[in-house]
mmCIF file of C-alpha atoms and ligand atoms in Angstrom:
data_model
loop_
_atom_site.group_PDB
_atom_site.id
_atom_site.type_symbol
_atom_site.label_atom_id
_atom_site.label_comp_id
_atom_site.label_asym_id
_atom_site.label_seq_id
_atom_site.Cartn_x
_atom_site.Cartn_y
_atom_site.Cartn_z
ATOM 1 C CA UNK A 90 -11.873 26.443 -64.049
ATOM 2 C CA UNK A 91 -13.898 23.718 -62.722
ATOM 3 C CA UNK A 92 -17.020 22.533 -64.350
ATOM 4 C CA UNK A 93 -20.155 22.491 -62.032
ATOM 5 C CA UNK A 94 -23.256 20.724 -63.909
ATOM 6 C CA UNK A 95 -26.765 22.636 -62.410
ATOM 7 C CA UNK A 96 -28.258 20.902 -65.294
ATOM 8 C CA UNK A 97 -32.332 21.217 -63.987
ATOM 9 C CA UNK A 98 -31.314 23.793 -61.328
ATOM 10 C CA UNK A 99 -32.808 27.310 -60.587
ATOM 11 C CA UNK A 100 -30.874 29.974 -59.762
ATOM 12 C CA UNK A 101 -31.759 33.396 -58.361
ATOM 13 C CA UNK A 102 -29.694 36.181 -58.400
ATOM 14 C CA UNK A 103 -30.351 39.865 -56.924
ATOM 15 C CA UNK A 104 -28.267 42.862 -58.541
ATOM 16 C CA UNK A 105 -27.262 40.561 -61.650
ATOM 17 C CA UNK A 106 -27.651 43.652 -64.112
ATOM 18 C CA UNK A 107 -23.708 44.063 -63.533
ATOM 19 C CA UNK A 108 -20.720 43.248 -62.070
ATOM 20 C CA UNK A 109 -20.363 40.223 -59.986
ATOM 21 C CA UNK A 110 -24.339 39.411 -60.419
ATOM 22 C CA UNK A 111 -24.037 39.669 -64.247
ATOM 23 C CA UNK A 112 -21.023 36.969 -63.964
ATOM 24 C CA UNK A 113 -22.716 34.893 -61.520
ATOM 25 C CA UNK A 114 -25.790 34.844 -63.789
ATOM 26 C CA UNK A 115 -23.894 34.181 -66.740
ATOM 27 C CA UNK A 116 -21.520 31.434 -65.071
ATOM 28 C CA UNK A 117 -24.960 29.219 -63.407
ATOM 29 C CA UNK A 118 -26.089 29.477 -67.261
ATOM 30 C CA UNK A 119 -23.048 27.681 -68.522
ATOM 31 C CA UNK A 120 -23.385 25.022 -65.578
ATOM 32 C CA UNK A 121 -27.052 24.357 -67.007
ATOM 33 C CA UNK A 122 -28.888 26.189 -64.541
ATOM 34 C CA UNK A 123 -32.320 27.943 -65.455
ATOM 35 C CA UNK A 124 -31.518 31.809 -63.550
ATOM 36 C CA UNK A 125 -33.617 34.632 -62.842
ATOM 37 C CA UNK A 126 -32.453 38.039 -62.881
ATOM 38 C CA UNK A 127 -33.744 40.925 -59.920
ATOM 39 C CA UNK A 128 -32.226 44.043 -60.512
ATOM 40 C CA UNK A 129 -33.392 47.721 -61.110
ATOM 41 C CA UNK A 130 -31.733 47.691 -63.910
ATOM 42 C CA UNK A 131 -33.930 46.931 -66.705
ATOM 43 C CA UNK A 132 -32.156 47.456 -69.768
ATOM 44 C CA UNK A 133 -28.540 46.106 -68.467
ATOM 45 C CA UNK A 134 -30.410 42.794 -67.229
ATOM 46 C CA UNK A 135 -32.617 42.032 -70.300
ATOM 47 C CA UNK A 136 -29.220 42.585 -72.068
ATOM 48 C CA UNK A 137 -27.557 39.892 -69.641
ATOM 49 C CA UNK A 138 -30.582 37.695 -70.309
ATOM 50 C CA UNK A 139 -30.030 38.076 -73.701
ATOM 51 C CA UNK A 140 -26.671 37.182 -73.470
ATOM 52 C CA UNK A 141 -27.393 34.199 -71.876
ATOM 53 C CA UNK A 142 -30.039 33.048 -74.124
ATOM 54 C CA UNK A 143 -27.478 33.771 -77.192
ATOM 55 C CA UNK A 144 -25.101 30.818 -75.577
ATOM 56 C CA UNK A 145 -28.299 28.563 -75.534
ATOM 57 C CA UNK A 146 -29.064 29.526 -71.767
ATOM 58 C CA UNK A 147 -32.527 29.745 -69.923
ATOM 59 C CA UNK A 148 -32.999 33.289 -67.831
ATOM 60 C CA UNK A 149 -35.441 35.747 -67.388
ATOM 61 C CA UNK A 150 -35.243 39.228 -66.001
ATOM 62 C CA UNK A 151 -37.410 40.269 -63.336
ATOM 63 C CA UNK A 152 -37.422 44.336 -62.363
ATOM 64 C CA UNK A 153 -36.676 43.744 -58.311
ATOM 65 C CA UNK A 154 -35.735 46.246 -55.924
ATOM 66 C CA UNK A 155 -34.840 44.839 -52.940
ATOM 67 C CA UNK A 156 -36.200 47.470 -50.895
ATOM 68 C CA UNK A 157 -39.266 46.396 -51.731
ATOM 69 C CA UNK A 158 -40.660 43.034 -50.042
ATOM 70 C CA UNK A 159 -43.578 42.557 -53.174
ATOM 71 C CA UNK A 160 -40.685 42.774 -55.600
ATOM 72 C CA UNK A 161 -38.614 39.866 -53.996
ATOM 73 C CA UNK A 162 -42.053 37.831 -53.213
ATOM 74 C CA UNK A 163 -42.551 38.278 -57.183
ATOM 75 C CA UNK A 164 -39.097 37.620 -58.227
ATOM 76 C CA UNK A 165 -39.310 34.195 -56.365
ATOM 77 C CA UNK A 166 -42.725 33.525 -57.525
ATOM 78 C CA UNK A 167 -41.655 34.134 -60.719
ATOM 79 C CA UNK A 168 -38.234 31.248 -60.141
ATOM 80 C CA UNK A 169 -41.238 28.689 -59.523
ATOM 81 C CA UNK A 170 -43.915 29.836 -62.259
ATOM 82 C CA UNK A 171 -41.324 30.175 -64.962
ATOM 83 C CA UNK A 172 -38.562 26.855 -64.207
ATOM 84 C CA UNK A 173 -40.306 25.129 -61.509
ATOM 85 C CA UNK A 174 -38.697 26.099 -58.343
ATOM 86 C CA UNK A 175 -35.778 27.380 -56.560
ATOM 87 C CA UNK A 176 -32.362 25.696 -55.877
ATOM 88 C CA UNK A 177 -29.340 28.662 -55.285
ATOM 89 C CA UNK A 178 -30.391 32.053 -53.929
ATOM 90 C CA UNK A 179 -27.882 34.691 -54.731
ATOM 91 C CA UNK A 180 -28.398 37.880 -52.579
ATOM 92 C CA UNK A 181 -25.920 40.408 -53.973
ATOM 93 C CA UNK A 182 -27.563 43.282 -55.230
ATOM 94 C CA UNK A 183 -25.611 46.283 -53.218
ATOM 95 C CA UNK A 184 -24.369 49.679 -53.461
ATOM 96 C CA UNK A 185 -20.833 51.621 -52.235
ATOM 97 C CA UNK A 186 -22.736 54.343 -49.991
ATOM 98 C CA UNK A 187 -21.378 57.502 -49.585
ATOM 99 C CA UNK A 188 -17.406 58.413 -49.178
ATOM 100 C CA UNK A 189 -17.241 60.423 -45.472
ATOM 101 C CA UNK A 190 -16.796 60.447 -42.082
ATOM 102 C CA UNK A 191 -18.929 58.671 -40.134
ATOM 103 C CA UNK A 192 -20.388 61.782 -38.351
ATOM 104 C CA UNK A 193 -20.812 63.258 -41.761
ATOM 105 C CA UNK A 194 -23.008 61.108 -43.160
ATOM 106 C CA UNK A 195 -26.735 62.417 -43.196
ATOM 107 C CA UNK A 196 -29.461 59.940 -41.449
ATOM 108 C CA UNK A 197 -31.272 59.541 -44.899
ATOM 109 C CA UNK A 198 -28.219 58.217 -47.076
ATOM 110 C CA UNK A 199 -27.125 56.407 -44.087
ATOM 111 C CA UNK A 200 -30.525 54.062 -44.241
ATOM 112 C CA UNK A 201 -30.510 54.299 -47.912
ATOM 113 C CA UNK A 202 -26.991 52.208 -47.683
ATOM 114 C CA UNK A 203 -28.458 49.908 -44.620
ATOM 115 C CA UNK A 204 -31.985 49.389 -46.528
ATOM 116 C CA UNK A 205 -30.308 47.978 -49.840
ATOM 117 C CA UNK A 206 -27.290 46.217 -48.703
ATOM 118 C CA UNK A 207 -28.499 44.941 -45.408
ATOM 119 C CA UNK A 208 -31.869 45.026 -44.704
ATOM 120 C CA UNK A 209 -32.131 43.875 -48.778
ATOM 121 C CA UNK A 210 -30.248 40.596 -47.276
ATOM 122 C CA UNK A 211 -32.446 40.268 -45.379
ATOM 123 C CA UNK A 212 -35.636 40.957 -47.167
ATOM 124 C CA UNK A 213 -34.510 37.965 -49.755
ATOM 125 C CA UNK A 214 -33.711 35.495 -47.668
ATOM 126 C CA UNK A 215 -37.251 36.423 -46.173
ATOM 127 C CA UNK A 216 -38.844 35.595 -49.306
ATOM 128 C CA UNK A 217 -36.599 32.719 -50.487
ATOM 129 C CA UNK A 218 -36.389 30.837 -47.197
ATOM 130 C CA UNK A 219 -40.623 30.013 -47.702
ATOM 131 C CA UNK A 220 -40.007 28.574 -51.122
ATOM 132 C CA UNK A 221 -36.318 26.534 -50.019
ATOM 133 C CA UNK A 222 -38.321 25.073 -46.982
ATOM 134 C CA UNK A 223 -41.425 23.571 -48.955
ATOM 135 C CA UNK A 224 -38.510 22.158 -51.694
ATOM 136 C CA UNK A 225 -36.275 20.024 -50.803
ATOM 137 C CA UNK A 226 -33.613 22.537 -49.300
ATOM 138 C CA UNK A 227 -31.114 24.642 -50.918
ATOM 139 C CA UNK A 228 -28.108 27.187 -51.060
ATOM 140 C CA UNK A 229 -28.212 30.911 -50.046
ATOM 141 C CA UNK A 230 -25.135 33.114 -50.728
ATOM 142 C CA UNK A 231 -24.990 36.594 -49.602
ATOM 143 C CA UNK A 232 -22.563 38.796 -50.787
ATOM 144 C CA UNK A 233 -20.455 40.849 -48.324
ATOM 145 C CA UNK A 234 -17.389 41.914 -48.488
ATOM 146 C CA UNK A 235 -13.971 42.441 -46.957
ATOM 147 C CA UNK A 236 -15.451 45.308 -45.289
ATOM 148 C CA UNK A 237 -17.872 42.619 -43.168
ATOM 149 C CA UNK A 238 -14.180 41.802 -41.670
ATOM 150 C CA UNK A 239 -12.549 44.984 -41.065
ATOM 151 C CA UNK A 240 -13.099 49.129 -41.758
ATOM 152 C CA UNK A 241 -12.150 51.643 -43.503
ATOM 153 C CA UNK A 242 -12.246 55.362 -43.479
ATOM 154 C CA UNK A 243 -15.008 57.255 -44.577
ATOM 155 C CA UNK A 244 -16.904 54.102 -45.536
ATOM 156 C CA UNK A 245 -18.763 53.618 -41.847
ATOM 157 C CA UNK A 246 -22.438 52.748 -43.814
ATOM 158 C CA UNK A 247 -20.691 50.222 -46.226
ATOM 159 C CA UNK A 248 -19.059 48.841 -43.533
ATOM 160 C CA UNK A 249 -21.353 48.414 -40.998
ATOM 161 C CA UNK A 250 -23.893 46.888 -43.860
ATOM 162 C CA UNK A 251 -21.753 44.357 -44.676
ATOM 163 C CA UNK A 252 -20.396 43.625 -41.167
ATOM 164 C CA UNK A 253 -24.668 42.768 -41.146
ATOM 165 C CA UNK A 254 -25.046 40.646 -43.697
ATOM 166 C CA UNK A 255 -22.059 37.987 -42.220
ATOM 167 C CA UNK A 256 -23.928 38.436 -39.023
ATOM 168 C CA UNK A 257 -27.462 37.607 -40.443
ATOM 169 C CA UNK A 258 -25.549 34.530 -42.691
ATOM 170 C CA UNK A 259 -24.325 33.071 -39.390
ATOM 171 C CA UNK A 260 -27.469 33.149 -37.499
ATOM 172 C CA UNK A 261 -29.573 31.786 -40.195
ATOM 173 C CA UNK A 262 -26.952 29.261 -41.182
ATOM 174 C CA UNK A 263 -28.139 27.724 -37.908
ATOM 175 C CA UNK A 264 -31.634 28.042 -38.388
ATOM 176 C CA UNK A 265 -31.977 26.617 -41.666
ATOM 177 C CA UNK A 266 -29.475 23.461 -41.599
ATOM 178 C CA UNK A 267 -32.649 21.058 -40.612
ATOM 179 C CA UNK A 268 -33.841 21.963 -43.717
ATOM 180 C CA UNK A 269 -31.142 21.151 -45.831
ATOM 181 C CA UNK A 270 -30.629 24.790 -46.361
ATOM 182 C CA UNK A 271 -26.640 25.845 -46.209
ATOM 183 C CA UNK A 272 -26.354 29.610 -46.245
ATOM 184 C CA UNK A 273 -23.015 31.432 -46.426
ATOM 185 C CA UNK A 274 -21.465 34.555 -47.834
ATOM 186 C CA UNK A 275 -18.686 35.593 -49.694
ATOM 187 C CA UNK A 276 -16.183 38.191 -49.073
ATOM 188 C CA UNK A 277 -14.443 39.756 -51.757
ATOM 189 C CA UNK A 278 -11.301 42.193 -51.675
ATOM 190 C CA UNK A 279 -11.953 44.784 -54.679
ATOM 191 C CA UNK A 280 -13.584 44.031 -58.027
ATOM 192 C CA UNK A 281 -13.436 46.152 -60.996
ATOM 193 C CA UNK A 282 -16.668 46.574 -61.336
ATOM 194 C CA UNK A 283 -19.350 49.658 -61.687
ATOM 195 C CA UNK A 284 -19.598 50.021 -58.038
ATOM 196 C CA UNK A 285 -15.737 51.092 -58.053
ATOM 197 C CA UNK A 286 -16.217 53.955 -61.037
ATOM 198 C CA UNK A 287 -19.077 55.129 -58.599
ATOM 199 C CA UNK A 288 -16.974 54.950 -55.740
ATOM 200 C CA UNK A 289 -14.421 57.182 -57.684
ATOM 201 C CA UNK A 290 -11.985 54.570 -57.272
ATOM 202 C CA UNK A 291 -11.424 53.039 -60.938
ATOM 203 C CA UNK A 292 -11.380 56.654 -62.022
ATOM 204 C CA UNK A 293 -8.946 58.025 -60.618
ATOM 205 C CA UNK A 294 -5.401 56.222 -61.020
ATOM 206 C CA UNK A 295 -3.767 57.336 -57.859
ATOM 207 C CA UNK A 296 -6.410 55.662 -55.639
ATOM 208 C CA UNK A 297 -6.308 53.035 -57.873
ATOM 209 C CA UNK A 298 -3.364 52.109 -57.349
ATOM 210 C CA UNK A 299 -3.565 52.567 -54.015
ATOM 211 C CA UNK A 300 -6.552 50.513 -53.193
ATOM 212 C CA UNK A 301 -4.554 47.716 -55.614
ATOM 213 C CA UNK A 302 -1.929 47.486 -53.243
ATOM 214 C CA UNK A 303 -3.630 46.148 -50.614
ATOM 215 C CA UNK A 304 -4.272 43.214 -52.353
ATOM 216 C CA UNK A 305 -1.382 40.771 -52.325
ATOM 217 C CA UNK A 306 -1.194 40.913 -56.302
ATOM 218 C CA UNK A 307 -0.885 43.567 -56.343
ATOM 219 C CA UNK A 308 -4.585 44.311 -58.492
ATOM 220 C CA UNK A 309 -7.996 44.347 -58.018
ATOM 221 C CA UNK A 310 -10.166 41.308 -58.957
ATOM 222 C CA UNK A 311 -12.698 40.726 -61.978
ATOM 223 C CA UNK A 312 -16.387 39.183 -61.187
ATOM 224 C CA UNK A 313 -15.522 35.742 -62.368
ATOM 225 C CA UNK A 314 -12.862 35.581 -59.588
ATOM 226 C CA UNK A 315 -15.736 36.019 -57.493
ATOM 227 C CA UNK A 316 -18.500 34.415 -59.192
ATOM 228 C CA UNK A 317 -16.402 31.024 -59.069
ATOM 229 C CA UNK A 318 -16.371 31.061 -55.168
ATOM 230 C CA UNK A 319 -20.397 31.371 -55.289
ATOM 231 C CA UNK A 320 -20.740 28.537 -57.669
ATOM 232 C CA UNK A 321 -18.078 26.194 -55.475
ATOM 233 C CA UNK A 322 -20.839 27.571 -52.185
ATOM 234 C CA UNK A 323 -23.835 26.243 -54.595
ATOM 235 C CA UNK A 324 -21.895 22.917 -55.448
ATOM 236 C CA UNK A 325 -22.049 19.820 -53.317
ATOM 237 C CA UNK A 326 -18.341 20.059 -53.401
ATOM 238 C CA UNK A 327 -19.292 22.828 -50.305
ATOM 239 C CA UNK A 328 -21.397 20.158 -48.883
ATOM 240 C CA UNK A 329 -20.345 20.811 -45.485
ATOM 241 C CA UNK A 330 -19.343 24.869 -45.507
ATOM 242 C CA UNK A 331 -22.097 26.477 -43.521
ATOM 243 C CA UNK A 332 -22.170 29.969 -41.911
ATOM 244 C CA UNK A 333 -19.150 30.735 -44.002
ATOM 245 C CA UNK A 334 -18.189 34.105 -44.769
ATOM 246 C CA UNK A 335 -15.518 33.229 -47.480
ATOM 247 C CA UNK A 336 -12.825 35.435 -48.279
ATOM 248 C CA UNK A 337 -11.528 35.829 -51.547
ATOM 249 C CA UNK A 338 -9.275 38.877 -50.910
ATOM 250 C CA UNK A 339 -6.164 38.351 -52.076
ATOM 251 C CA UNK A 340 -4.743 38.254 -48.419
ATOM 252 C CA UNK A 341 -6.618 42.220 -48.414
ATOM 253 C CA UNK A 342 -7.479 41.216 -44.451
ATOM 254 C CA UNK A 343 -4.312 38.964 -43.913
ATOM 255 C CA UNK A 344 -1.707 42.055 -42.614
HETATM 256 P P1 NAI B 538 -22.270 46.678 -59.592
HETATM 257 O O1 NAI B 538 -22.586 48.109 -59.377
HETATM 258 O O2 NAI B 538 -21.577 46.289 -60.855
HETATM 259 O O3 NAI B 538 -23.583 45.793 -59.435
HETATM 260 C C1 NAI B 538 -24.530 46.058 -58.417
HETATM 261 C C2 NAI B 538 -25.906 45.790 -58.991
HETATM 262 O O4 NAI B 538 -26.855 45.980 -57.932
HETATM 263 C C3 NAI B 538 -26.297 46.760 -60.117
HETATM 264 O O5 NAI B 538 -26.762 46.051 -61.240
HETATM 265 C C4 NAI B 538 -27.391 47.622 -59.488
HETATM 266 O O6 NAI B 538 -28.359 48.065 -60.435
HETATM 267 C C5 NAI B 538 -27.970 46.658 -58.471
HETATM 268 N N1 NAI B 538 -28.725 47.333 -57.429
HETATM 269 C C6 NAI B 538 -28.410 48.465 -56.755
HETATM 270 N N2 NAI B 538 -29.405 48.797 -55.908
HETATM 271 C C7 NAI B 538 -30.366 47.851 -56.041
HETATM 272 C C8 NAI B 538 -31.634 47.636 -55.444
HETATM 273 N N3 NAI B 538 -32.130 48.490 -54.534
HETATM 274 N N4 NAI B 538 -32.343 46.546 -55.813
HETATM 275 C C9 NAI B 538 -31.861 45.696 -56.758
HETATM 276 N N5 NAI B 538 -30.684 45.861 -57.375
HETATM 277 C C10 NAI B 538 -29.945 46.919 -57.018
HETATM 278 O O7 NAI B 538 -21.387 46.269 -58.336
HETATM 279 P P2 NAI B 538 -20.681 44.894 -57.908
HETATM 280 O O8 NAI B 538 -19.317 45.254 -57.529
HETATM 281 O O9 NAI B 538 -20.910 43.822 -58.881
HETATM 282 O O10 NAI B 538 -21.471 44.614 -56.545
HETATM 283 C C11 NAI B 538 -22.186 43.427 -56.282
HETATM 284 C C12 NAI B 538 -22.095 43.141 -54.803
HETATM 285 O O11 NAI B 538 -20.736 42.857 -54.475
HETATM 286 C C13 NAI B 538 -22.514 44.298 -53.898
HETATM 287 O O12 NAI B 538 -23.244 43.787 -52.794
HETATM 288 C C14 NAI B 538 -21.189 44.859 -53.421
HETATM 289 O O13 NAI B 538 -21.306 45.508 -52.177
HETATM 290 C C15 NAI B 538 -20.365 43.593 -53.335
HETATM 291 N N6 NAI B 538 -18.925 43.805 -53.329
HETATM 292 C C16 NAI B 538 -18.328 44.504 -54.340
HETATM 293 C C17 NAI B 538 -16.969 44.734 -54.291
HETATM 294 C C18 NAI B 538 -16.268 45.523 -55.342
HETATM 295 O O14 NAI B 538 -15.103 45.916 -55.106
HETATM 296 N N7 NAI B 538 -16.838 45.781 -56.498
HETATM 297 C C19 NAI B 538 -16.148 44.217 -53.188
HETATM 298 C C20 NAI B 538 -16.888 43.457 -52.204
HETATM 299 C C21 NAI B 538 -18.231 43.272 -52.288
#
């Protein structure tokens, strides 16, 4: 694994309660960075806080939903008022929406999916972009997915919210590089994470399996796999990767 040093460096990362925003959290810690922790999730992101602080880490958790603008606002005031600033935005928090047709989805989950995974994009870069233009620049990475790529049946909300947030990462990317702002995304294949179980995909071994098999290895991926390709993004190793929507798929969108 390579070493990243974030040593004074504030990191902020949305849905880091679990999954691949627990590991992201957990790997800017190592690296030295100071990280805040927005999720709706109290009790699984005070325990990731604790975690960190255990290994001699600096986080704090902040409740954030980011459906709410005055959440996000707080959850980068709070980056500034409690380390001094903001550095690496990480805008993953994100659900798996609900498993039908796309004529069968009902107009109120449909926007539920939309509001959280996209339009929650959105909303944090809102609120970050103030506070990375005033400092001296900085890195935003959105998490989409494979699914911002291609389909897939009876995932049309999922899909189209992540096919957003690479389209939002692109424009911006543009808008921002004058300030010494990069902003890309990343792209995973499938994580074994909570969002599967939910999904009723880690459940259920058949369609397991299945969904395993489109990856090249035959397996689905765990956070760090994911987390690393956020922390190469924040590193000045990426120094010239902007509007990037980087796949780590395990050739998922290669066939
Ligand atoms: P997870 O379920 O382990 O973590 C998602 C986190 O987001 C949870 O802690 C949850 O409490 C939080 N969250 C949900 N709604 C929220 C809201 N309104 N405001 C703030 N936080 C909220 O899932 P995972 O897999 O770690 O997902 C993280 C991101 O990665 C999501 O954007 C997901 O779409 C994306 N992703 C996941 C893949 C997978 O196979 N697990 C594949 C590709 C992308």
């Amino acid at each position: 694994m390579p070493e990243y040093d974030f040593e004074n460096d504030v990191a902020l990362v949305t849905g880091a309660a679990s999954g691949i925003g627990a590991e992201t959290a957990r790997q800017f810690a190592a690296a030295g960075a100071s990280v805040v922790i927005g999720d709706v999730d109290e009790d699984n992101g005070e325990d990731v806080v604790s975690e960190i602080e255990a290994d001699g880490g600096d986080a704090v958790f902040v409740t954030t939903d980011v459906t709410e603008m005055a959440d996000l606002e707080t959850m980068v005031e709070t980056a500034v008022d409690e380390f001094g600033g903001l550095d690496y935005a990480i805008n993953n928090a994100g659900v798996a929406g609900p498993a039908d047709p796309a004529g069968d989805i009902d107009e109120n989950t449909w926007e539920q999916v939309i509001d959280i995974n996209l339009n929650g994009v959105w909303r944090s870069m809102a609120a970050e972009l103030d506070v990375l233009t005033e400092n001296d620049g900085g890195v935003i990475v959105n998490m989409a997915s494979v699914m911002g790529q291609v389909g897939m049946e009876n995932s049309a909300s999922y899909v189209a919210s992540k096919h957003g947030v690479l389209g939002v990462t692109k424009t911006a990317a543009w808008e921002y590089a004058d300030e010494d702002i990069r902003i890309n995304a990343v792209c995973p294949g499938f994580v074994e994470t909570q969002l599967l179980d939910e999904a009723g995909i880690t459940t259920n071994e058949d369609v397991r399996e299945w969904i395993a098999g489109k990856h090249s290895q035959d397996r689905l991926a765990q956070p760090e796999e994911i987390s690393e390709a956020v922390l190469w993004l924040c590193s000045d190793a990426a120094s010239f990767t902007n509007g990037e929507g980087l796949t780590v798929d395990s050739a998922y969108t290669a066939v």
